mmCIF file of C-alpha atoms in Angstrom:
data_model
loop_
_atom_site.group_PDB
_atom_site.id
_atom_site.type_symbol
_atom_site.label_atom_id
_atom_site.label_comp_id
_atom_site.label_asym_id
_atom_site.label_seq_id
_atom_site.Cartn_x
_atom_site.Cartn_y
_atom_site.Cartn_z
ATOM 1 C CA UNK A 39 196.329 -98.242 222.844
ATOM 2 C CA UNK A 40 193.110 -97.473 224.528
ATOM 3 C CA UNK A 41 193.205 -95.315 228.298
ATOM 4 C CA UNK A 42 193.511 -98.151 231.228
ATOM 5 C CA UNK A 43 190.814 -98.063 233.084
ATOM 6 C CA UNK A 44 192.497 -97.682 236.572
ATOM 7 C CA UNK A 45 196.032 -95.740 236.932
ATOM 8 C CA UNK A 46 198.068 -95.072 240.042
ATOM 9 C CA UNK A 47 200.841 -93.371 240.233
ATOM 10 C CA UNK A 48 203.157 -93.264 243.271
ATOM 11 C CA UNK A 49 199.951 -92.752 244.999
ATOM 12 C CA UNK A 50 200.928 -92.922 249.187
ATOM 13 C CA UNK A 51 198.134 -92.596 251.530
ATOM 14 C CA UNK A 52 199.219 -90.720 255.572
ATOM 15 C CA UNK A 53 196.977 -91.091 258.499
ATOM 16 C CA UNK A 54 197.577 -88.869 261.281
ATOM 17 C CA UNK A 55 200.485 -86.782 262.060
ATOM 18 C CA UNK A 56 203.357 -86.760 264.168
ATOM 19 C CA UNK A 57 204.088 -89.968 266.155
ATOM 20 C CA UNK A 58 200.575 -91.119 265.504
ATOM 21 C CA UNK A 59 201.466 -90.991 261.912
ATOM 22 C CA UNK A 60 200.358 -94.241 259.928
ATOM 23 C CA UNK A 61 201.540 -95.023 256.477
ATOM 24 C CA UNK A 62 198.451 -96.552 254.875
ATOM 25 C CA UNK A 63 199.931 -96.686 251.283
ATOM 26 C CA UNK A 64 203.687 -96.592 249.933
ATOM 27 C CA UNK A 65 204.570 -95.298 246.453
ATOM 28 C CA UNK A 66 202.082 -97.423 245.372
ATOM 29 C CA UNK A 67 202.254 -97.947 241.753
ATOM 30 C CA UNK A 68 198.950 -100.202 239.543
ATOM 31 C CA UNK A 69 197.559 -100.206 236.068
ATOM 32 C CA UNK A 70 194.351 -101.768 235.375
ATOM 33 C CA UNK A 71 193.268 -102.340 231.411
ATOM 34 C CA UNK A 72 190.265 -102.546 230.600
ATOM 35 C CA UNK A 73 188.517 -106.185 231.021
ATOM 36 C CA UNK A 74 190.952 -107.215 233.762
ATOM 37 C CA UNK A 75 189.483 -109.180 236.638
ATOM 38 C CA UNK A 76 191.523 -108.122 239.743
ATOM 39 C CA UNK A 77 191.904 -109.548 242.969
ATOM 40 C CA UNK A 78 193.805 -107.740 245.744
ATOM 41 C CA UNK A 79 194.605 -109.384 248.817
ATOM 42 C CA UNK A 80 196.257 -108.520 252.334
ATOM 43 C CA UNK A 81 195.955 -109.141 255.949
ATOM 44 C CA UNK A 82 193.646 -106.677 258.085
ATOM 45 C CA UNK A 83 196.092 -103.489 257.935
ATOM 46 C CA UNK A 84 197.790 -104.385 254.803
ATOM 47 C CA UNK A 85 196.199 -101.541 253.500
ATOM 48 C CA UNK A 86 194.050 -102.898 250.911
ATOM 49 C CA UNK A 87 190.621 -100.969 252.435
ATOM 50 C CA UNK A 88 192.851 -97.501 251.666
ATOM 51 C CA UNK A 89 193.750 -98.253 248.244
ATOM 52 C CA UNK A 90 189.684 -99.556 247.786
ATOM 53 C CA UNK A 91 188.680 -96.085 249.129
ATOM 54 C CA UNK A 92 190.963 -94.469 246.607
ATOM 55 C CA UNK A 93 190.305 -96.318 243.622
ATOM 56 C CA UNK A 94 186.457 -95.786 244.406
ATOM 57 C CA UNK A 95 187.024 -91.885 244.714
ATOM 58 C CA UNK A 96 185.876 -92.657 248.322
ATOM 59 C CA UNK A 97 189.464 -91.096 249.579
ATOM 60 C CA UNK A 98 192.356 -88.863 247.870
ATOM 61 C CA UNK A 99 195.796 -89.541 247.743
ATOM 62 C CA UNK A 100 198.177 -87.645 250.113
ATOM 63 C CA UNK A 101 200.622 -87.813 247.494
ATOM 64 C CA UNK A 102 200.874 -89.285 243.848
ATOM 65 C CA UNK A 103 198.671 -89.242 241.291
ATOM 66 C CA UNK A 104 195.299 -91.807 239.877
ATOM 67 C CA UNK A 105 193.810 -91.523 236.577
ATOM 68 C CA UNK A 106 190.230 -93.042 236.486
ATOM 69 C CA UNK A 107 189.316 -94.081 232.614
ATOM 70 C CA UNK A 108 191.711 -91.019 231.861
ATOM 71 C CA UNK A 109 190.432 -88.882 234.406
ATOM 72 C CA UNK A 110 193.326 -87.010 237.081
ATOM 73 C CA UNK A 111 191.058 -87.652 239.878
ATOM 74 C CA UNK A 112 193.497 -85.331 242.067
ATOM 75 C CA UNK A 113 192.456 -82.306 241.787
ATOM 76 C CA UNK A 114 188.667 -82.446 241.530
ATOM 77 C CA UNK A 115 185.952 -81.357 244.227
ATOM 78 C CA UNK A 116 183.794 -83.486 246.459
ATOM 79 C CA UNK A 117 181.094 -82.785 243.753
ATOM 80 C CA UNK A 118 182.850 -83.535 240.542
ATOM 81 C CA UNK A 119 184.140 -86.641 242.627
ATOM 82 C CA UNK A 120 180.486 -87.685 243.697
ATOM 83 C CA UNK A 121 179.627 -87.735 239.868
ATOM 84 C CA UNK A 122 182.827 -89.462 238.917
ATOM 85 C CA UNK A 123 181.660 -92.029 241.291
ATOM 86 C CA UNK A 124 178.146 -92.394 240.013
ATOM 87 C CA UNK A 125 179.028 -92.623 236.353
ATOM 88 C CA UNK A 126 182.325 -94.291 236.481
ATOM 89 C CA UNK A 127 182.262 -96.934 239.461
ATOM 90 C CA UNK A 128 179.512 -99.606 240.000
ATOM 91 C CA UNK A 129 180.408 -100.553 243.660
ATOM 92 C CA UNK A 130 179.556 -103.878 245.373
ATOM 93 C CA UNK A 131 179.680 -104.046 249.730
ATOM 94 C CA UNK A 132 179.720 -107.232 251.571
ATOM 95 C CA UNK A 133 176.377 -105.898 253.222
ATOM 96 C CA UNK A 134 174.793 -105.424 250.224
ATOM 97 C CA UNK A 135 173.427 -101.946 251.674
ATOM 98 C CA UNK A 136 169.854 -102.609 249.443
ATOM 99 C CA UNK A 137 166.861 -100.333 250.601
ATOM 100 C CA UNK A 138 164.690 -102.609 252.828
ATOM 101 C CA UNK A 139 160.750 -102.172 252.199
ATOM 102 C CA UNK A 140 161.981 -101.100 247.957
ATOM 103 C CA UNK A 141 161.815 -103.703 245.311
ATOM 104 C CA UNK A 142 164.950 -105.321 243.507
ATOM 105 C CA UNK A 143 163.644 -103.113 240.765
ATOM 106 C CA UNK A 144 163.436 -100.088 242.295
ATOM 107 C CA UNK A 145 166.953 -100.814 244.065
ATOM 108 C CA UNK A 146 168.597 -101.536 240.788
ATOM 109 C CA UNK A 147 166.931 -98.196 239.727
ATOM 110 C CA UNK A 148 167.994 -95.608 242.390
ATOM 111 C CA UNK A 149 171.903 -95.089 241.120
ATOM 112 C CA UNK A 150 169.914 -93.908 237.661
ATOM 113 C CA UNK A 151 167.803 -91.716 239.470
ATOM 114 C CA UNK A 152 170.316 -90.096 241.270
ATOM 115 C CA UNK A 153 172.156 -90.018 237.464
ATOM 116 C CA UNK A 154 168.935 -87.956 236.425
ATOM 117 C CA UNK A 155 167.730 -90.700 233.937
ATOM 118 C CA UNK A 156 163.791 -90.358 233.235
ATOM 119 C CA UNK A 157 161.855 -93.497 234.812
ATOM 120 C CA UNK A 158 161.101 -95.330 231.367
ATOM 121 C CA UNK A 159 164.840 -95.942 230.694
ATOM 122 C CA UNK A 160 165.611 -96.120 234.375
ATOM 123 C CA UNK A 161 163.125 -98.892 234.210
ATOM 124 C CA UNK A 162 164.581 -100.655 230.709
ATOM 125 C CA UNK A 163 167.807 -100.714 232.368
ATOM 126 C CA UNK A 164 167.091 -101.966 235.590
ATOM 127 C CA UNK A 165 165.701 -104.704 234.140
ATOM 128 C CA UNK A 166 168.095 -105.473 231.661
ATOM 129 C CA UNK A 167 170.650 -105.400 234.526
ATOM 130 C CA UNK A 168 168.701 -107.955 236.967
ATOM 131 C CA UNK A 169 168.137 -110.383 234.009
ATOM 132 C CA UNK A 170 172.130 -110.370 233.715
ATOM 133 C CA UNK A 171 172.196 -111.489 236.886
ATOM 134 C CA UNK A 172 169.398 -114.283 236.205
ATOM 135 C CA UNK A 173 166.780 -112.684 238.720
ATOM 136 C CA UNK A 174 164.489 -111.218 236.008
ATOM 137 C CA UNK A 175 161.737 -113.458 237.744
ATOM 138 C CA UNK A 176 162.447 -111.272 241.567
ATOM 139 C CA UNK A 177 162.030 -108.241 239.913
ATOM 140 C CA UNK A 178 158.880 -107.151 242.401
ATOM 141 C CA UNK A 179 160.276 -108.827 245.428
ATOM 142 C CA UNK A 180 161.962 -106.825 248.588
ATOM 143 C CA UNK A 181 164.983 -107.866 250.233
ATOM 144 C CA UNK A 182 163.601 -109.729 252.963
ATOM 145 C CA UNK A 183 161.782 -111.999 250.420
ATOM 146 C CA UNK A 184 165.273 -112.982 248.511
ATOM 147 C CA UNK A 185 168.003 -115.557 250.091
ATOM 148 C CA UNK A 186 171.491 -113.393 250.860
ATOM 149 C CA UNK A 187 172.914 -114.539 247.675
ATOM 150 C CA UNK A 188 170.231 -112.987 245.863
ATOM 151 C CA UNK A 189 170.365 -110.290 247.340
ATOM 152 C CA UNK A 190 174.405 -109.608 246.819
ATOM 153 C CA UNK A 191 172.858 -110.005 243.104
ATOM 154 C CA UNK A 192 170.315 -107.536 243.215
ATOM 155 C CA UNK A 193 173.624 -105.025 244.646
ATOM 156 C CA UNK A 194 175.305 -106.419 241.549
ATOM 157 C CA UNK A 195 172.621 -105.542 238.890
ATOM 158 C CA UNK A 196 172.369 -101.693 240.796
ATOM 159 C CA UNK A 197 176.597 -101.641 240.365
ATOM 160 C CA UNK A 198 175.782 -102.439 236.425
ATOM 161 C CA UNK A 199 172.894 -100.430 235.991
ATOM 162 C CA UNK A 200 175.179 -96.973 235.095
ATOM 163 C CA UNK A 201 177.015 -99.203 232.672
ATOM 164 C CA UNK A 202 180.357 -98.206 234.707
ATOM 165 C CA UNK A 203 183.976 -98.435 233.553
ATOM 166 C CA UNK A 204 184.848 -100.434 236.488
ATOM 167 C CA UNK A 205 183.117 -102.396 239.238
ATOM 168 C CA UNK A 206 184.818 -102.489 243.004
ATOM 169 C CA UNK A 207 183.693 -105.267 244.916
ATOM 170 C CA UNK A 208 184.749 -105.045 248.449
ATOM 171 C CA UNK A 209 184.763 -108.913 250.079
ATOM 172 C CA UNK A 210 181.521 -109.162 248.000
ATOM 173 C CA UNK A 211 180.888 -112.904 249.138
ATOM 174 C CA UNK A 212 181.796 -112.194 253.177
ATOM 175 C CA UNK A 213 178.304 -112.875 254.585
ATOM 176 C CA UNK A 214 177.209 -115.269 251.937
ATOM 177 C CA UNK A 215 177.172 -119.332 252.486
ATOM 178 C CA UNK A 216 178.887 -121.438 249.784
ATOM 179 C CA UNK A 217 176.131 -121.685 247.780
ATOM 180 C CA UNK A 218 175.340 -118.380 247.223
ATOM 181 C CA UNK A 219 179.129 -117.477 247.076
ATOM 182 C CA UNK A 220 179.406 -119.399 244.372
ATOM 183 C CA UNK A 221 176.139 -117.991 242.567
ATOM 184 C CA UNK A 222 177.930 -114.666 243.044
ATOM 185 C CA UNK A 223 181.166 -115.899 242.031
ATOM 186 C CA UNK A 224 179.575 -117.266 239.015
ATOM 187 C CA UNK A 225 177.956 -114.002 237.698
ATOM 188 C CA UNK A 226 181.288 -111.899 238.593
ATOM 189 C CA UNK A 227 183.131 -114.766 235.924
ATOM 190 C CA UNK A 228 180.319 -113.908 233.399
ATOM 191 C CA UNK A 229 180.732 -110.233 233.827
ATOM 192 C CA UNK A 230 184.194 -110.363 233.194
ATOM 193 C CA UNK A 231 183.724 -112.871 230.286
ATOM 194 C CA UNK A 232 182.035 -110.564 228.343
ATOM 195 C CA UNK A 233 184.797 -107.440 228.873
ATOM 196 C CA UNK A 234 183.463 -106.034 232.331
ATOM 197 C CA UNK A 235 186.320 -104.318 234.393
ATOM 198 C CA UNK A 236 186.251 -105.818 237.651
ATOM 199 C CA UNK A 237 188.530 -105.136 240.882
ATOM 200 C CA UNK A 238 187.510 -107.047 244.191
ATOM 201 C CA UNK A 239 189.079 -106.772 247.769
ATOM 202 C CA UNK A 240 188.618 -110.077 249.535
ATOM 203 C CA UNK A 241 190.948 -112.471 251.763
ATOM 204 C CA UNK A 242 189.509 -115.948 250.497
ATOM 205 C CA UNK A 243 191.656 -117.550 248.333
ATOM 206 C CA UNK A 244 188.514 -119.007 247.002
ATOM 207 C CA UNK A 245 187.555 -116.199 245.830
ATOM 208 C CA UNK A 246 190.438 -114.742 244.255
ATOM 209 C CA UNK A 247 191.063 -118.057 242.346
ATOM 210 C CA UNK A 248 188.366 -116.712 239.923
ATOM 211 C CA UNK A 249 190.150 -113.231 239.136
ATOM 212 C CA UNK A 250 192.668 -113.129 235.917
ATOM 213 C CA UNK A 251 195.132 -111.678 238.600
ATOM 214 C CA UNK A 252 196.165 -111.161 241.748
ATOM 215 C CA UNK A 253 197.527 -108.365 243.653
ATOM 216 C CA UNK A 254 198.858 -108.897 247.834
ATOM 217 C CA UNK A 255 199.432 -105.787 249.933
ATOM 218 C CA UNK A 256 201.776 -105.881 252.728
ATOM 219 C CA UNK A 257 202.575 -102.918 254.882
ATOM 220 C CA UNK A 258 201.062 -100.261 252.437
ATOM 221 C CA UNK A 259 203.049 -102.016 249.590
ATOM 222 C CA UNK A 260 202.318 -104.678 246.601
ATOM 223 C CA UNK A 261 204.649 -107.091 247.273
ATOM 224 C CA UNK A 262 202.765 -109.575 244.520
ATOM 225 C CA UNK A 263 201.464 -108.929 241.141
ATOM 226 C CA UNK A 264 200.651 -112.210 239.327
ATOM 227 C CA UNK A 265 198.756 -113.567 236.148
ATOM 228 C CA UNK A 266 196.994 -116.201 237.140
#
């Protein structure tokens, strides 16, 4: 049996103390194999942004434990979690956070730098990762020359550019139009076609029609875990 990519383990996330105290997460309990396409899904408060923030090393557990690709993420500093994050997580915002006056190239490239990957390869897989996302022609162009759907794809080819274990899309099509939702939608179906790990937060059932599976948080707790 090969590692899952994602486990949790009675993970519960606490906010504040006292009668301020706010349960975030619950004895939470998720496995994620590798090649899944997850969708989890919750009202505002549900608690879906905390487990996000965990599963993206972003946030620790107050109690439990969660395995990334094998790794007990517990117990390891904000360093050894900042490389975690680099290596093992391709992450995709709703505000695309792209560099503004930097080329879709050298956007796709800066995760690699920050890896320590010499510009030649940094450059090869850059541009391996925007043609995957069918913008190999946009290559030179800077953020404020590409439509918002392009864009989203340029922060999709940087999430792949590592070659991660898993990518974390959080409510990646939330300032997109249709169109370009659906160019999005399409490339995170193509991605997962071919074996990628994928978990994204969104509250469009739109969206979440496209995952393998979907996951609904109430209160700090999966209430719903379904093959779709």
């Amino acid at each position: 049996m090969s590692t899952p990519v994602i486990e949790v383990r009675d993970v519960t996330k606490v906010y504040g103390q006292g009668e301020t105290v706010v349960n975030a997460l619950r004895e939470t309990n998720l496995t994620v194999e590798q090649g899944d396409y997850v969708a989890i899904m919750g009202q505002s408060g549900s608690g879906k942004s905390t487990l996000m923030n965990i599963l993206g090393c972003l946030d620790v557990p107050t109690d439990g434990r969660y395995f990334l690709d094998g790794t007990d993420v517990s117990g390891l500093s904000e360093r050894q979690l900042s490389i975690l994050r680099n290596r093992k997580i391709g992450f995709i915002f709703q505000s695309f956070n792209l560099i503004p006056r930097m080329t879709a190239l050298a956007n796709v490239e800066l995760p690699l730098a920050y890896g320590g990957v010499k510009a030649a390869e940094r450059r090869r897989r850059a541009r391996a990762a925007l043609d995957l996302v069918g913008l190999s022609e946009r290559t030179g162009h800077e953020p404020n020359e590409l439509s918002g759907g392009q864009q989203q794809r340029v922060a999709v080819a940087r999430a792949l550019a590592t070659a991660p274990s898993l990518l974390l899309a959080d409510e990646p099509t939330g300032n997109l139009d249709s169109k370009s939702t659906l160019d999005v939608l399409d490339v995170l179906d193509q991605l997962s076609a071919s074996g990628r790990t994928i978990v994204l937060i969104t509250h469009e059932d739109e969206v979440a029609k496209r995952s393998k599976r979907v996951i609904r948080l109430v209160d700090g707790e999966i209430v719903e875990d379904r093959r779709q």
